[in-house]
GROMACS .gro file of C-alpha atoms in nm:
model
  490
    1MET     CA    1  14.477  11.852  13.001
    2LYS     CA    2  14.791  11.948  12.814
    3LYS     CA    3  14.792  12.247  12.588
    4ARG     CA    4  14.692  12.147  12.237
    5GLU     CA    5  14.921  12.264  11.965
    6ILE     CA    6  14.816  12.309  11.608
    7ILE     CA    7  15.010  12.120  11.346
    8ASN     CA    8  14.970  12.300  11.017
    9LEU     CA    9  14.972  12.057  10.728
   10GLY     CA   10  14.948  12.104  10.353
   11LYS     CA   11  14.886  12.433  10.176
   12ARG     CA   12  14.800  12.734  10.386
   13LYS     CA   13  14.448  12.812  10.267
   14ARG     CA   14  14.233  13.051  10.463
   15TRP     CA   15  13.914  12.875  10.569
   16GLY     CA   16  13.636  13.070  10.739
   17ILE     CA   17  13.457  12.749  10.840
   18TRP     CA   18  13.666  12.456  10.959
   19ILE     CA   19  13.510  12.109  10.974
   20SER     CA   20  13.607  11.866  11.250
   21LYS     CA   21  13.547  11.499  11.318
   22SER     CA   22  13.304  11.607  11.591
   23ASP     CA   23  13.111  11.799  11.325
   24ILE     CA   24  13.079  11.478  11.123
   25VAL     CA   25  12.954  11.279  11.423
   26GLU     CA   26  12.710  11.548  11.532
   27TYR     CA   27  12.585  11.608  11.178
   28LEU     CA   28  12.488  11.242  11.156
   29ARG     CA   29  12.292  11.291  11.478
   30CYS     CA   30  12.139  11.632  11.407
   31GLY     CA   31  12.242  11.883  11.140
   32TYR     CA   32  12.022  12.150  11.299
   33ARG     CA   33  12.227  12.146  11.620
   34VAL     CA   34  12.546  12.182  11.415
   35PHE     CA   35  12.398  12.492  11.252
   36LEU     CA   36  12.274  12.642  11.580
   37SER     CA   37  12.608  12.583  11.748
   38HIS     CA   38  12.792  12.757  11.465
   39LEU     CA   39  12.539  13.043  11.461
   40THR     CA   40  12.526  13.109  11.836
   41GLY     CA   41  12.864  12.984  11.956
   42VAL     CA   42  12.690  12.756  12.209
   43PRO     CA   43  12.865  12.414  12.227
   44ILE     CA   44  12.648  12.127  12.109
   45GLU     CA   45  12.701  11.943  12.440
   46GLU     CA   46  12.518  12.228  12.617
   47MET     CA   47  12.211  12.162  12.401
   48LYS     CA   48  12.189  11.803  12.522
   49ASP     CA   49  12.028  11.670  12.839
   50VAL     CA   50  12.343  11.620  13.044
   51ASN     CA   51  12.173  11.390  13.293
   52LYS     CA   52  12.084  11.145  13.015
   53ILE     CA   53  12.431  11.127  12.860
   54LYS     CA   54  12.645  11.168  13.171
   55ALA     CA   55  12.709  10.795  13.213
   56ILE     CA   56  12.810  10.756  12.847
   57ILE     CA   57  13.050  11.051  12.858
   58GLU     CA   58  13.213  10.939  13.181
   59ARG     CA   59  13.250  10.581  13.059
   60GLY     CA   60  13.411  10.700  12.734
   61ILE     CA   61  13.660  10.926  12.912
   62THR     CA   62  13.747  10.659  13.168
   63PHE     CA   63  13.797  10.387  12.906
   64GLU     CA   64  14.011  10.604  12.676
   65SER     CA   65  14.229  10.716  12.968
   66LYS     CA   66  14.275  10.354  13.076
   67VAL     CA   67  14.375  10.246  12.724
   68VAL     CA   68  14.625  10.530  12.691
   69ASP     CA   69  14.771  10.474  13.038
   70GLU     CA   70  14.808  10.098  12.999
   71GLY     CA   71  14.913  10.103  12.634
   72ARG     CA   72  15.239  10.285  12.694
   73PHE     CA   73  15.207  10.469  12.366
   74LYS     CA   74  15.458  10.739  12.294
   75GLU     CA   75  15.300  11.079  12.342
   76VAL     CA   76  15.392  11.368  12.115
   77THR     CA   77  15.282  11.726  12.160
   78SER     CA   78  15.468  11.910  11.887
   79GLU     CA   79  15.516  11.894  11.513
   80ASP     CA   80  15.888  11.842  11.551
   81ALA     CA   81  15.833  11.535  11.768
   82ILE     CA   82  15.608  11.379  11.504
   83GLU     CA   83  15.867  11.447  11.235
   84GLU     CA   84  16.128  11.270  11.445
   85ASN     CA   85  15.911  10.955  11.466
   86ILE     CA   86  15.779  10.948  11.111
   87SER     CA   87  16.020  10.677  10.997
   88LEU     CA   88  15.956  10.446  11.294
   89ASP     CA   89  15.717  10.155  11.343
   90ILE     CA   90  15.543  10.295  11.651
   91VAL     CA   91  15.200  10.393  11.784
   92LEU     CA   92  15.169  10.753  11.897
   93HIS     CA   93  14.928  10.917  12.137
   94THR     CA   94  14.870  11.259  11.984
   95PRO     CA   95  14.677  11.514  12.194
   96VAL     CA   96  14.740  11.753  11.905
   97LEU     CA   97  14.499  11.938  11.676
   98PHE     CA   98  14.587  11.851  11.317
   99ARG     CA   99  14.478  12.078  11.034
  100ASN     CA  100  14.456  11.992  10.667
  101HIS     CA  101  14.456  12.336  10.507
  102GLU     CA  102  14.385  12.201  10.162
  103LEU     CA  103  14.044  12.070  10.275
  104GLY     CA  104  13.975  12.302  10.568
  105ILE     CA  105  13.936  12.017  10.815
  106GLN     CA  106  14.078  11.962  11.163
  107GLY     CA  107  14.075  11.697  11.433
  108ILE     CA  108  14.254  11.505  11.707
  109PRO     CA  109  14.299  11.131  11.638
  110ASP     CA  110  14.302  10.912  11.948
  111LEU     CA  111  14.614  10.726  11.831
  112ILE     CA  112  14.824  10.705  11.515
  113ASP     CA  113  14.999  10.389  11.399
  114VAL     CA  114  15.295  10.548  11.223
  115GLN     CA  115  15.422  10.235  11.039
  116LYS     CA  116  15.709  10.424  10.879
  117GLY     CA  117  15.505  10.712  10.746
  118LYS     CA  118  15.179  10.533  10.662
  119LEU     CA  119  14.995  10.707  10.948
  120TYR     CA  120  14.700  10.477  11.013
  121PRO     CA  121  14.444  10.638  11.250
  122ILE     CA  122  14.323  10.440  11.551
  123GLU     CA  123  13.995  10.519  11.728
  124ILE     CA  124  13.923  10.402  12.085
  125LYS     CA  125  13.558  10.300  12.137
  126THR     CA  126  13.358  10.172  12.433
  127HIS     CA  127  13.131   9.953  12.219
  128ARG     CA  128  13.191   9.590  12.122
  129GLU     CA  129  13.155   9.601  11.742
  130VAL     CA  130  13.266   9.837  11.466
  131THR     CA  131  12.987  10.072  11.358
  132ASN     CA  132  12.929  10.270  11.040
  133SER     CA  133  13.007  10.586  11.236
  134ASP     CA  134  13.349  10.439  11.330
  135ARG     CA  135  13.420  10.378  10.962
  136LEU     CA  136  13.331  10.737  10.874
  137GLU     CA  137  13.549  10.873  11.154
  138LEU     CA  138  13.846  10.669  11.030
  139ALA     CA  139  13.784  10.792  10.675
  140PHE     CA  140  13.785  11.150  10.806
  141TYR     CA  141  14.114  11.102  10.991
  142TRP     CA  142  14.264  10.928  10.689
  143ILE     CA  143  14.214  11.232  10.466
  144LEU     CA  144  14.304  11.467  10.754
  145LEU     CA  145  14.652  11.311  10.776
  146GLU     CA  146  14.703  11.280  10.400
  147PRO     CA  147  14.934  11.584  10.359
  148TYR     CA  148  15.171  11.446  10.620
  149ARG     CA  149  15.174  11.087  10.496
  150LYS     CA  150  15.478  10.942  10.319
  151GLY     CA  151  15.390  10.807   9.975
  152LYS     CA  152  15.056  10.673   9.851
  153GLN     CA  153  14.909  10.413  10.087
  154LYS     CA  154  14.604  10.189  10.083
  155PRO     CA  155  14.342  10.363  10.301
  156LYS     CA  156  14.264  10.191  10.630
  157GLY     CA  157  14.251  10.243  11.004
  158TYR     CA  158  14.183  10.056  11.325
  159VAL     CA  159  13.917  10.054  11.595
  160LEU     CA  160  14.015   9.948  11.947
  161LEU     CA  161  13.695   9.804  12.100
  162SER     CA  162  13.593   9.766  12.463
  163THR     CA  163  13.663   9.392  12.427
  164GLY     CA  164  14.032   9.474  12.378
  165GLU     CA  165  14.017   9.367  12.012
  166MET     CA  166  14.197   9.586  11.759
  167VAL     CA  167  13.990   9.564  11.439
  168GLU     CA  168  14.139   9.659  11.103
  169VAL     CA  169  13.897   9.861  10.886
  170LEU     CA  170  13.972   9.882  10.516
  171LEU     CA  171  13.841  10.206  10.368
  172THR     CA  172  13.684  10.207  10.023
  173GLU     CA  173  13.655  10.481   9.763
  174ASP     CA  174  13.288  10.507   9.860
  175ASP     CA  175  13.387  10.571  10.224
  176LEU     CA  176  13.619  10.853  10.124
  177PHE     CA  177  13.370  10.998   9.876
  178GLU     CA  178  13.102  10.996  10.147
  179ILE     CA  179  13.328  11.189  10.382
  180TYR     CA  180  13.407  11.450  10.115
  181CYS     CA  181  13.032  11.491  10.060
  182PHE     CA  182  12.964  11.529  10.432
  183ILE     CA  183  13.236  11.793  10.460
  184ASP     CA  184  13.074  11.998  10.184
  185GLU     CA  185  12.724  11.948  10.330
  186ILE     CA  186  12.828  12.050  10.680
  187ARG     CA  187  13.007  12.360  10.558
  188GLU     CA  188  12.693  12.457  10.365
  189VAL     CA  189  12.470  12.390  10.668
  190LYS     CA  190  12.690  12.602  10.892
  191GLU     CA  191  12.687  12.888  10.644
  192TYR     CA  192  12.327  12.882  10.520
  193GLY     CA  193  12.136  12.693  10.791
  194THR     CA  194  11.887  12.405  10.786
  195TYR     CA  195  11.553  12.302  10.933
  196PRO     CA  196  11.528  12.067  11.231
  197THR     CA  197  11.448  11.702  11.166
  198LEU     CA  198  11.336  11.444  11.419
  199SER     CA  199  11.518  11.125  11.517
  200GLN     CA  200  11.585  10.914  11.826
  201GLU     CA  201  11.867  11.157  11.908
  202CYS     CA  202  11.598  11.414  11.991
  203LYS     CA  203  11.521  11.228  12.314
  204LEU     CA  204  11.862  11.329  12.447
  205CYS     CA  205  11.823  11.694  12.349
  206ASN     CA  206  11.688  11.996  12.534
  207LEU     CA  207  11.551  12.137  12.205
  208ILE     CA  208  11.307  11.851  12.147
  209THR     CA  209  10.987  12.041  12.230
  210ASP     CA  210  11.065  12.338  12.005
  211CYS     CA  211  11.186  12.115  11.722
  212GLN     CA  212  10.882  11.887  11.737
  213ARG     CA  213  10.652  12.187  11.719
  214GLU     CA  214  10.838  12.339  11.423
  215VAL     CA  215  10.851  12.009  11.230
  216ALA     CA  216  10.481  11.945  11.296
  217GLU     CA  217  10.384  12.297  11.181
  218ARG     CA  218  10.550  12.251  10.842
  219GLY     CA  219  10.448  11.887  10.804
  220GLY     CA  220  10.809  11.777  10.802
  221LEU     CA  221  10.889  11.434  10.662
  222SER     CA  222  11.085  11.331  10.972
  223LEU     CA  223  10.753  11.296  11.156
  224ILE     CA  224  10.732  10.962  10.974
  225HIS     CA  225  10.895  10.655  11.127
  226GLY     CA  226  11.193  10.553  10.913
  227ILE     CA  227  11.263  10.900  10.772
  228ALA     CA  228  11.544  11.103  10.927
  229SER     CA  229  11.766  11.376  10.783
  230ILE     CA  230  11.934  11.179  10.502
  231ARG     CA  231  11.613  11.027  10.366
  232GLU     CA  232  11.438  11.360  10.402
  233GLN     CA  233  11.701  11.520  10.180
  234GLN     CA  234  11.662  11.239   9.927
  235LEU     CA  235  11.286  11.289   9.914
  236LYS     CA  236  11.328  11.662   9.865
  237THR     CA  237  11.550  11.584   9.569
  238LEU     CA  238  11.258  11.380   9.433
  239GLY     CA  239  11.023  11.676   9.482
  240ILE     CA  240  10.850  11.554   9.800
  241THR     CA  241  10.877  11.813  10.077
  242ASN     CA  242  10.607  11.729  10.334
  243ILE     CA  243  10.398  11.440  10.466
  244ALA     CA  244  10.095  11.537  10.257
  245ASP     CA  245  10.297  11.502   9.936
  246PHE     CA  246  10.440  11.175  10.064
  247ALA     CA  247  10.103  11.027  10.161
  248LYS     CA  248   9.948  11.082   9.817
  249ALA     CA  249  10.250  10.976   9.610
  250ASP     CA  250  10.220  10.658   9.404
  251SER     CA  251  10.425  10.407   9.603
  252LEU     CA  252  10.556  10.214   9.301
  253THR     CA  253  10.664  10.529   9.117
  254LEU     CA  254  10.823  10.664   9.434
  255HIS     CA  255  11.010  10.339   9.492
  256THR     CA  256  11.143  10.340   9.135
  257SER     CA  257  11.260  10.702   9.162
  258TRP     CA  258  11.418  10.641   9.503
  259CYS     CA  259  11.607  10.338   9.369
  260SER     CA  260  11.748  10.545   9.084
  261LEU     CA  261  11.869  10.810   9.326
  262THR     CA  262  12.057  10.602   9.587
  263THR     CA  263  12.129  10.251   9.706
  264ASN     CA  264  12.018  10.362  10.056
  265HIS     CA  265  11.647  10.341   9.977
  266PRO     CA  266  11.357  10.164  10.152
  267GLY     CA  267  11.176   9.869  10.003
  268LEU     CA  268  10.827   9.892   9.856
  269ASN     CA  269  10.666   9.746  10.171
  270GLU     CA  270  10.850   9.994  10.392
  271ILE     CA  271  10.732  10.282  10.176
  272GLY     CA  272  10.375  10.152  10.217
  273LYS     CA  273  10.411  10.158  10.596
  274MET     CA  274  10.560  10.507  10.582
  275GLN     CA  275  10.260  10.627  10.381
  276LEU     CA  276  10.023  10.473  10.634
  277HIS     CA  277  10.210  10.656  10.908
  278ALA     CA  278  10.173  10.983  10.718
  279ALA     CA  279   9.799  10.917  10.689
  280SER     CA  280   9.776  10.837  11.061
  281ILE     CA  281   9.951  11.161  11.155
  282MET     CA  282   9.734  11.372  10.925
  283THR     CA  283   9.404  11.213  11.037
  284ARG     CA  284   9.512  11.171  11.401
  285LYS     CA  285   9.377  10.815  11.385
  286PRO     CA  286   9.553  10.482  11.446
  287ILE     CA  287   9.589  10.241  11.153
  288PHE     CA  288   9.615   9.862  11.185
  289PHE     CA  289   9.764   9.657  10.901
  290GLY     CA  290   9.881   9.344  11.081
  291GLU     CA  291   9.739   9.002  11.163
  292SER     CA  292   9.495   9.014  11.455
  293SER     CA  293   9.595   8.661  11.557
  294SER     CA  294   9.940   8.795  11.644
  295PHE     CA  295   9.779   8.961  11.946
  296ASN     CA  296   9.607   8.654  12.091
  297PHE     CA  297   9.873   8.646  12.364
  298CYS     CA  298   9.731   8.972  12.501
  299THR     CA  299   9.456   8.777  12.676
  300GLN     CA  300   9.678   8.488  12.787
  301ASN     CA  301   9.921   8.432  13.076
  302ILE     CA  302  10.246   8.622  13.026
  303ILE     CA  303  10.577   8.708  13.192
  304VAL     CA  304  10.679   9.068  13.132
  305LEU     CA  305  11.057   9.097  13.152
  306ASP     CA  306  11.274   9.408  13.183
  307LEU     CA  307  11.650   9.420  13.242
  308GLU     CA  308  11.885   9.695  13.353
  309TYR     CA  309  12.250   9.658  13.255
  310ASP     CA  310  12.575   9.821  13.155
  311PRO     CA  311  12.620   9.750  12.781
  312VAL     CA  312  12.993   9.689  12.829
  313SER     CA  313  12.965   9.509  13.162
  314TYR     CA  314  12.696   9.315  13.351
  315VAL     CA  315  12.322   9.287  13.400
  316TRP     CA  316  12.250   9.444  13.738
  317LEU     CA  317  11.871   9.426  13.771
  318VAL     CA  318  11.617   9.170  13.654
  319GLY     CA  319  11.254   9.270  13.688
  320LEU     CA  320  10.950   9.070  13.584
  321CYS     CA  321  10.576   9.047  13.625
  322ILE     CA  322  10.393   8.714  13.615
  323ALA     CA  323  10.055   8.825  13.481
  324SER     CA  324   9.744   8.614  13.455
  325GLN     CA  325   9.391   8.737  13.392
  326GLU     CA  326   9.331   8.749  13.768
  327ASN     CA  327   9.642   8.905  13.918
  328GLN     CA  328   9.998   9.033  13.876
  329GLU     CA  329  10.298   8.904  14.071
  330PHE     CA  330  10.618   9.114  14.063
  331HIS     CA  331  10.973   8.991  14.120
  332GLN     CA  332  11.296   9.195  14.114
  333TYR     CA  333  11.653   9.072  14.155
  334PHE     CA  334  11.912   9.341  14.223
  335ALA     CA  335  12.293   9.307  14.200
  336GLU     CA  336  12.451   9.470  14.504
  337LYS     CA  337  12.767   9.528  14.301
  338SER     CA  338  12.858   9.508  13.935
  339ASP     CA  339  13.040   9.179  13.905
  340ILE     CA  340  13.001   8.837  13.748
  341LYS     CA  341  12.898   8.658  14.070
  342GLU     CA  342  12.610   8.895  14.137
  343GLU     CA  343  12.500   8.873  13.775
  344LYS     CA  344  12.492   8.494  13.797
  345ARG     CA  345  12.289   8.508  14.118
  346ILE     CA  346  12.014   8.732  13.978
  347LEU     CA  347  11.999   8.548  13.644
  348SER     CA  348  11.969   8.215  13.827
  349SER     CA  349  11.659   8.354  13.998
  350LEU     CA  350  11.517   8.448  13.658
  351ILE     CA  351  11.584   8.096  13.529
  352ASP     CA  352  11.399   7.945  13.823
  353ILE     CA  353  11.088   8.143  13.731
  354LEU     CA  354  11.116   8.063  13.360
  355ARG     CA  355  11.132   7.693  13.444
  356SER     CA  356  10.831   7.720  13.673
  357LYS     CA  357  10.616   7.883  13.401
  358PRO     CA  358  10.709   7.693  13.083
  359LYS     CA  359  10.392   7.784  12.889
  360TYR     CA  360  10.386   8.158  12.962
  361HIS     CA  361  10.478   8.399  12.681
  362VAL     CA  362  10.778   8.616  12.774
  363VAL     CA  363  10.718   8.976  12.669
  364THR     CA  364  10.978   9.253  12.644
  365TYR     CA  365  10.966   9.603  12.499
  366GLY     CA  366  11.261   9.643  12.264
  367ALA     CA  367  11.426   9.309  12.182
  368SER     CA  368  11.725   9.479  12.023
  369ALA     CA  369  11.836   9.580  12.372
  370ASP     CA  370  11.738   9.337  12.645
  371ILE     CA  371  11.746   9.004  12.460
  372PRO     CA  372  12.096   9.036  12.306
  373GLN     CA  373  12.227   9.154  12.642
  374LEU     CA  374  12.059   8.864  12.820
  375LYS     CA  375  12.199   8.616  12.567
  376LYS     CA  376  12.554   8.744  12.622
  377ALA     CA  377  12.512   8.709  12.998
  378TRP     CA  378  12.349   8.367  12.952
  379ASN     CA  379  12.645   8.240  12.750
  380ARG     CA  380  12.890   8.404  12.990
  381HIS     CA  381  12.765   8.177  13.268
  382GLY     CA  382  12.716   7.865  13.057
  383PHE     CA  383  12.345   7.836  13.128
  384SER     CA  384  12.140   7.573  12.942
  385SER     CA  385  12.123   7.630  12.566
  386ASP     CA  386  11.803   7.423  12.550
  387LEU     CA  387  11.637   7.656  12.802
  388TRP     CA  388  11.755   7.956  12.600
  389ASN     CA  389  11.602   7.810  12.284
  390GLN     CA  390  11.276   7.759  12.472
  391LEU     CA  391  11.289   8.121  12.588
  392GLU     CA  392  11.341   8.247  12.234
  393GLY     CA  393  11.055   8.029  12.115
  394ARG     CA  394  10.804   8.190  12.351
  395HIS     CA  395  10.947   8.543  12.344
  396ILE     CA  396  10.743   8.831  12.203
  397ASP     CA  397  10.891   9.176  12.155
  398LEU     CA  398  10.603   9.421  12.186
  399TYR     CA  399  10.794   9.707  12.018
  400THR     CA  400  10.865   9.500  11.706
  401LEU     CA  401  10.508   9.370  11.696
  402ILE     CA  402  10.363   9.721  11.718
  403LEU     CA  403  10.580   9.848  11.432
  404ARG     CA  404  10.491   9.543  11.224
  405SER     CA  405  10.118   9.594  11.278
  406PHE     CA  406  10.028   9.956  11.360
  407ARG     CA  407  10.095  10.315  11.272
  408LEU     CA  408   9.988  10.564  11.535
  409PRO     CA  409   9.972  10.946  11.523
  410LEU     CA  410  10.309  10.957  11.701
  411THR     CA  411  10.663  11.030  11.588
  412PHE     CA  412  10.835  10.794  11.830
  413TYR     CA  413  10.738  10.443  11.943
  414GLY     CA  414  10.945  10.406  12.259
  415LEU     CA  415  10.783  10.263  12.571
  416LYS     CA  416  10.729  10.608  12.723
  417ASP     CA  417  10.563  10.732  12.401
  418ILE     CA  418  10.326  10.435  12.377
  419GLU     CA  419  10.234  10.437  12.746
  420ASP     CA  420  10.150  10.808  12.725
  421TYR     CA  421   9.934  10.740  12.418
  422PHE     CA  422   9.734  10.477  12.609
  423GLY     CA  423   9.710  10.682  12.927
  424PHE     CA  424   9.936  10.488  13.163
  425VAL     CA  425  10.029  10.703  13.465
  426ARG     CA  426  10.364  10.636  13.630
  427LYS     CA  427  10.445  10.669  13.995
  428GLY     CA  428  10.751  10.870  14.090
  429ASP     CA  429  10.986  11.068  13.866
  430ARG     CA  430  11.036  10.947  13.511
  431ILE     CA  431  11.397  10.862  13.432
  432ASP     CA  432  11.560  10.670  13.146
  433GLY     CA  433  11.808  10.386  13.112
  434LEU     CA  434  12.118  10.605  13.095
  435THR     CA  435  12.018  10.798  13.406
  436ALA     CA  436  11.939  10.470  13.581
  437LEU     CA  437  12.285  10.336  13.496
  438ASP     CA  438  12.446  10.649  13.640
  439LYS     CA  439  12.240  10.614  13.959
  440TYR     CA  440  12.335  10.246  13.987
  441TYR     CA  441  12.705  10.329  13.983
  442GLN     CA  442  12.636  10.597  14.243
  443TYR     CA  443  12.476  10.320  14.450
  444VAL     CA  444  12.781  10.097  14.410
  445ARG     CA  445  13.022  10.374  14.512
  446VAL     CA  446  12.834  10.540  14.798
  447ARG     CA  447  12.883  10.422  15.157
  448LYS     CA  448  12.609  10.611  15.342
  449LYS     CA  449  12.327  10.364  15.416
  450GLU     CA  450  12.044  10.615  15.379
  451THR     CA  451  12.172  10.728  15.038
  452LYS     CA  452  12.219  10.369  14.918
  453LEU     CA  453  11.868  10.276  15.027
  454ALA     CA  454  11.715  10.579  14.852
  455LEU     CA  455  11.902  10.506  14.528
  456LYS     CA  456  11.807  10.139  14.535
  457GLN     CA  457  11.441  10.217  14.594
  458GLU     CA  458  11.442  10.468  14.308
  459LEU     CA  459  11.598  10.215  14.070
  460LEU     CA  460  11.357   9.939  14.171
  461GLN     CA  461  11.062  10.175  14.129
  462TYR     CA  462  11.184  10.282  13.782
  463ASN     CA  463  11.221   9.920  13.672
  464LYS     CA  464  10.883   9.823  13.815
  465GLU     CA  465  10.706  10.109  13.637
  466ASP     CA  466  10.855   9.995  13.304
  467ILE     CA  467  10.723   9.645  13.371
  468LYS     CA  468  10.380   9.772  13.475
  469ALA     CA  469  10.360   9.996  13.167
  470THR     CA  470  10.443   9.707  12.933
  471ALA     CA  471  10.184   9.481  13.098
  472PHE     CA  472   9.927   9.763  13.077
  473ILE     CA  473   9.990   9.810  12.703
  474VAL     CA  474   9.970   9.435  12.634
  475ARG     CA  475   9.623   9.415  12.786
  476LYS     CA  476   9.508   9.718  12.583
  477PHE     CA  477   9.605   9.600  12.238
  478LYS     CA  478   9.359   9.317  12.168
  479SER     CA  479   9.058   9.547  12.202
  480PHE     CA  480   9.242   9.845  12.053
  481ILE     CA  481   9.244   9.686  11.707
  482GLY     CA  482   8.868   9.751  11.687
  483GLU     CA  483   8.929  10.125  11.732
  484CYS     CA  484   9.167  10.147  11.435
  485ILE     CA  485   9.132  10.208  11.066
  486VAL     CA  486   9.201   9.860  10.929
  487LYS     CA  487   9.410   9.810  10.616
  488GLN     CA  488   9.527   9.501  10.432
  489PRO     CA  489   9.835   9.341  10.594
  490ILE     CA  490  10.167   9.465  10.456
   0.00000   0.00000   0.00000
């Protein structure tokens, strides 16, 4: 990596605490880690479970390098070089640390579209659609480059997606105001500290056990599904500091107060479910508030489906269990390499089974992942739209159904959390989807037969255990309703 120079922009103010784009991104994930990193000097990446995020990091680095290498952007590594190009219509690759001394912020944009001094930031991303985080990052880089910009320009930037599409993102006053607020909040957190809060990000962090214990001991609001750091701060502003206060609050009054505070507030029904969750956690008892008829499928014939895939590439493993009341029949279709032909082969095998069992419910755990990915692959190969419509018509997402019907004395509702709650015991080591993806690409690359066989067996076992766990949970739920505190449907 080339030596990074510092380009000093704007007034020379002395800032004890500089805020970077990485601080913004990490603060949105976990403000507590930002504080600990500042306090101890330990990089945030060292607090994360490297094995779980390795594939994501490597994919990001590889994709950005490919874009830069193939894009033939002009690279600049000094302030003088940028000055020389400021009047041109050119895109620059800038491995340079910019500093805005007026605001005490610093960062390294991926690319800058100079456009004769307008300096539009460009971010390179491995995902397929622009996210809210992308918008915030562009807003940060927009104000970072402000002292160096020629004239007053309409705020905007671009996101280069994994699809190759360059998406223009117009930045609003609200976007810029939000970034200014985050900068102030992060500087305050670094200086004065904060408590840990729980979110899905915790599952990728080595601090999860300690943080869960601390949050539980103080009855932290982030124990409740739907409340993370931002909503917790909002509730504290409203005078609610723990789950006991939240559980006994009048829901209508709380909703009215929340609405007056921010546009980012939950609806009245969502608040009701949050209060039921608080009650479940405090009593250590499950609460059911759904329609019992929604669980009739639990005693019927089902196909449990689980996919493994690269979000920016292909499906590489299809696993399913054909489960009747008498027996379970497992099928797995594995792509020997990550390409479109292998994907078509394994999906064709899935289609054959779906056609042979037209009246079976198809059950997944987490429709926001597998089903959209399957639909993209389905369309990629031009498979029957009528068959897809039939699949959607008999599909049941167990995760969504649980959240719509139950609150359990748990913080998280992932498959591993629910299977532990019901006592399912896995065979072999427990891994996750990101680790599985990394192991799959090891399988594709490696040449030694014994190593390939071991990796393949591990991946097949991981997939099969997910399928078995989902089938196990399905069969539990119909009778489990009788063990719950029953409330009116919400």
